[in-house]
């Protein structure tokens, strides 16, 4: 059972405390980030790209999401585990959304689910039956083909107004937080001021109530596609390649085992 609860997450905004979130896909990495004191771990459908090697998040299935959510929950003691409902796992009907949220929470052990886009009825239904929902606006990767690539959105005044309206509608539908991805910093600031629930930015600047990044980017493990807003806090990919090369050398030369 996660210790950090939804009311505490919302209170952090009221107290002006920044929220921290990183993605996690397995128990060992979840444990390391949880022990460091992260507020929330997101089992993002970015797992399709960084773990499974796909070009987009679209091939991620609900079975894969549940599988990785279970692993992350097993390694997490204090953080709130939020699990993505994957592409087309919640749009067909409210019943489909309820069933798949049930799988992420009961089978996967998640404390909340995340849904991309203006899915107000789904958010209202899930929150009315006790499923905490995090919204996601801006560059929503499940709509990458419609958006025309992984690019910044919300630049025109019309788009900006629509996004503010959507954020307030998500709040009214019961969402406890909203991820804002790759939108102009001023727009992120305006949305953050317009809603009482926390905004969690990714490539959306410093005015959000919290920040989320893909952990494989932060740790320098994923080189295929590095967004410009990412800050790398370690170069573990290089360290792992170097360690592998030393191991190969030792085995081939007879230095290991001693
Ligand atoms: O899937 C994911 O990792 C996400 C974050 C980038 C917000 O949705």
mmCIF file of C-alpha atoms in Angstrom, residues 100-223:
data_model
loop_
_atom_site.group_PDB
_atom_site.id
_atom_site.type_symbol
_atom_site.label_atom_id
_atom_site.label_comp_id
_atom_site.label_asym_id
_atom_site.label_seq_id
_atom_site.Cartn_x
_atom_site.Cartn_y
_atom_site.Cartn_z
ATOM 1 C CA UNK A 100 -8.743 -1.808 -17.342
ATOM 2 C CA UNK A 101 -8.397 0.607 -14.422
ATOM 3 C CA UNK A 102 -9.402 -2.332 -12.221
ATOM 4 C CA UNK A 103 -6.606 -4.418 -13.729
ATOM 5 C CA UNK A 104 -3.991 -1.706 -13.134
ATOM 6 C CA UNK A 105 -5.102 -1.171 -9.537
ATOM 7 C CA UNK A 106 -6.094 -4.676 -8.385
ATOM 8 C CA UNK A 107 -3.667 -6.809 -10.423
ATOM 9 C CA UNK A 108 -0.927 -4.189 -10.832
ATOM 10 C CA UNK A 109 -1.168 -2.519 -7.420
ATOM 11 C CA UNK A 110 -1.290 1.039 -8.824
ATOM 12 C CA UNK A 111 -2.574 3.843 -6.599
ATOM 13 C CA UNK A 112 -3.874 5.894 -9.553
ATOM 14 C CA UNK A 113 -4.189 5.785 -13.342
ATOM 15 C CA UNK A 114 -3.265 8.330 -16.017
ATOM 16 C CA UNK A 115 -5.379 9.069 -19.095
ATOM 17 C CA UNK A 116 -4.355 11.173 -22.099
ATOM 18 C CA UNK A 117 -6.576 13.837 -23.649
ATOM 19 C CA UNK A 118 -10.009 15.401 -23.073
ATOM 20 C CA UNK A 119 -11.676 12.196 -21.807
ATOM 21 C CA UNK A 120 -13.957 14.009 -19.369
ATOM 22 C CA UNK A 121 -16.724 11.353 -19.123
ATOM 23 C CA UNK A 122 -14.175 8.637 -18.454
ATOM 24 C CA UNK A 123 -12.428 10.712 -15.776
ATOM 25 C CA UNK A 124 -15.815 11.490 -14.171
ATOM 26 C CA UNK A 125 -16.845 7.816 -14.168
ATOM 27 C CA UNK A 126 -13.546 6.508 -12.785
ATOM 28 C CA UNK A 127 -13.238 9.126 -10.064
ATOM 29 C CA UNK A 128 -16.890 8.585 -9.055
ATOM 30 C CA UNK A 129 -16.076 4.962 -8.210
ATOM 31 C CA UNK A 130 -12.846 5.693 -6.329
ATOM 32 C CA UNK A 131 -10.214 5.453 -9.066
ATOM 33 C CA UNK A 132 -7.843 8.431 -8.777
ATOM 34 C CA UNK A 133 -7.104 9.810 -12.258
ATOM 35 C CA UNK A 134 -4.227 11.961 -13.465
ATOM 36 C CA UNK A 135 -4.980 13.799 -16.721
ATOM 37 C CA UNK A 136 -2.470 14.479 -19.521
ATOM 38 C CA UNK A 137 -2.702 17.423 -21.951
ATOM 39 C CA UNK A 138 -0.433 19.023 -24.528
ATOM 40 C CA UNK A 139 1.747 16.699 -26.585
ATOM 41 C CA UNK A 140 -0.086 13.447 -25.855
ATOM 42 C CA UNK A 141 2.093 10.662 -27.310
ATOM 43 C CA UNK A 142 -0.871 8.335 -27.946
ATOM 44 C CA UNK A 143 -2.032 10.903 -30.558
ATOM 45 C CA UNK A 144 1.416 11.253 -32.156
ATOM 46 C CA UNK A 145 0.122 10.471 -35.657
ATOM 47 C CA UNK A 146 -2.699 12.988 -35.398
ATOM 48 C CA UNK A 147 -0.368 15.655 -33.961
ATOM 49 C CA UNK A 148 2.198 14.953 -36.684
ATOM 50 C CA UNK A 149 5.203 13.927 -34.583
ATOM 51 C CA UNK A 150 6.620 14.488 -31.104
ATOM 52 C CA UNK A 151 6.390 18.288 -31.219
ATOM 53 C CA UNK A 152 5.500 21.269 -29.033
ATOM 54 C CA UNK A 153 1.767 22.115 -29.089
ATOM 55 C CA UNK A 154 -0.450 24.924 -27.760
ATOM 56 C CA UNK A 155 1.346 27.762 -29.569
ATOM 57 C CA UNK A 156 -1.669 29.518 -31.117
ATOM 58 C CA UNK A 157 -4.072 31.582 -28.955
ATOM 59 C CA UNK A 158 -6.943 29.246 -29.973
ATOM 60 C CA UNK A 159 -5.025 26.139 -28.927
ATOM 61 C CA UNK A 160 -4.004 27.824 -25.668
ATOM 62 C CA UNK A 161 -7.590 28.778 -24.784
ATOM 63 C CA UNK A 162 -8.787 25.260 -25.635
ATOM 64 C CA UNK A 163 -6.121 23.732 -23.386
ATOM 65 C CA UNK A 164 -7.012 25.953 -20.422
ATOM 66 C CA UNK A 165 -10.680 24.969 -20.887
ATOM 67 C CA UNK A 166 -9.725 21.301 -21.033
ATOM 68 C CA UNK A 167 -7.625 21.570 -17.879
ATOM 69 C CA UNK A 168 -10.478 23.162 -15.907
ATOM 70 C CA UNK A 169 -12.882 20.531 -17.297
ATOM 71 C CA UNK A 170 -10.535 17.736 -16.193
ATOM 72 C CA UNK A 171 -10.411 19.267 -12.732
ATOM 73 C CA UNK A 172 -14.233 19.510 -12.668
ATOM 74 C CA UNK A 173 -14.439 15.856 -13.752
ATOM 75 C CA UNK A 174 -12.389 14.875 -10.693
ATOM 76 C CA UNK A 175 -8.779 14.534 -11.889
ATOM 77 C CA UNK A 176 -6.310 14.948 -9.008
ATOM 78 C CA UNK A 177 -3.427 16.257 -11.177
ATOM 79 C CA UNK A 178 -2.628 16.986 -14.825
ATOM 80 C CA UNK A 179 0.542 16.280 -16.788
ATOM 81 C CA UNK A 180 1.348 19.120 -19.206
ATOM 82 C CA UNK A 181 3.685 17.927 -21.949
ATOM 83 C CA UNK A 182 5.667 20.094 -24.364
ATOM 84 C CA UNK A 183 3.579 23.268 -24.207
ATOM 85 C CA UNK A 184 4.794 26.901 -24.043
ATOM 86 C CA UNK A 185 5.968 27.911 -20.564
ATOM 87 C CA UNK A 186 3.513 30.832 -20.354
ATOM 88 C CA UNK A 187 0.604 28.550 -21.148
ATOM 89 C CA UNK A 188 1.763 26.081 -18.462
ATOM 90 C CA UNK A 189 1.886 28.998 -16.010
ATOM 91 C CA UNK A 190 -1.675 30.078 -16.953
ATOM 92 C CA UNK A 191 -3.052 26.543 -16.619
ATOM 93 C CA UNK A 192 -1.281 26.121 -13.268
ATOM 94 C CA UNK A 193 -2.959 29.319 -12.042
ATOM 95 C CA UNK A 194 -6.349 28.299 -13.437
ATOM 96 C CA UNK A 195 -6.669 24.968 -11.578
ATOM 97 C CA UNK A 196 -6.440 24.059 -7.883
ATOM 98 C CA UNK A 197 -5.005 20.599 -8.642
ATOM 99 C CA UNK A 198 -1.264 20.191 -9.303
ATOM 100 C CA UNK A 199 0.163 20.445 -12.807
ATOM 101 C CA UNK A 200 3.138 18.194 -13.547
ATOM 102 C CA UNK A 201 5.269 19.494 -16.389
ATOM 103 C CA UNK A 202 7.442 17.699 -18.924
ATOM 104 C CA UNK A 203 9.082 20.111 -21.324
ATOM 105 C CA UNK A 204 6.592 22.733 -20.077
ATOM 106 C CA UNK A 205 8.938 24.985 -18.091
ATOM 107 C CA UNK A 206 9.389 25.974 -14.460
ATOM 108 C CA UNK A 207 5.918 27.273 -13.550
ATOM 109 C CA UNK A 208 4.243 23.880 -13.089
ATOM 110 C CA UNK A 209 3.594 22.490 -9.595
ATOM 111 C CA UNK A 210 5.876 19.526 -10.269
ATOM 112 C CA UNK A 211 8.047 17.870 -12.887
ATOM 113 C CA UNK A 212 8.139 14.445 -14.520
ATOM 114 C CA UNK A 213 10.797 12.946 -16.777
ATOM 115 C CA UNK A 214 11.435 9.555 -18.320
ATOM 116 C CA UNK A 215 13.929 7.921 -15.927
ATOM 117 C CA UNK A 216 15.896 6.276 -18.753
ATOM 118 C CA UNK A 217 16.582 9.797 -20.119
ATOM 119 C CA UNK A 218 17.535 11.140 -16.672
ATOM 120 C CA UNK A 219 19.968 8.281 -16.047
ATOM 121 C CA UNK A 220 21.495 8.393 -19.543
ATOM 122 C CA UNK A 221 20.214 4.931 -20.480
ATOM 123 C CA UNK A 222 18.233 5.767 -23.606
ATOM 124 C CA UNK A 223 19.897 7.375 -26.629
#
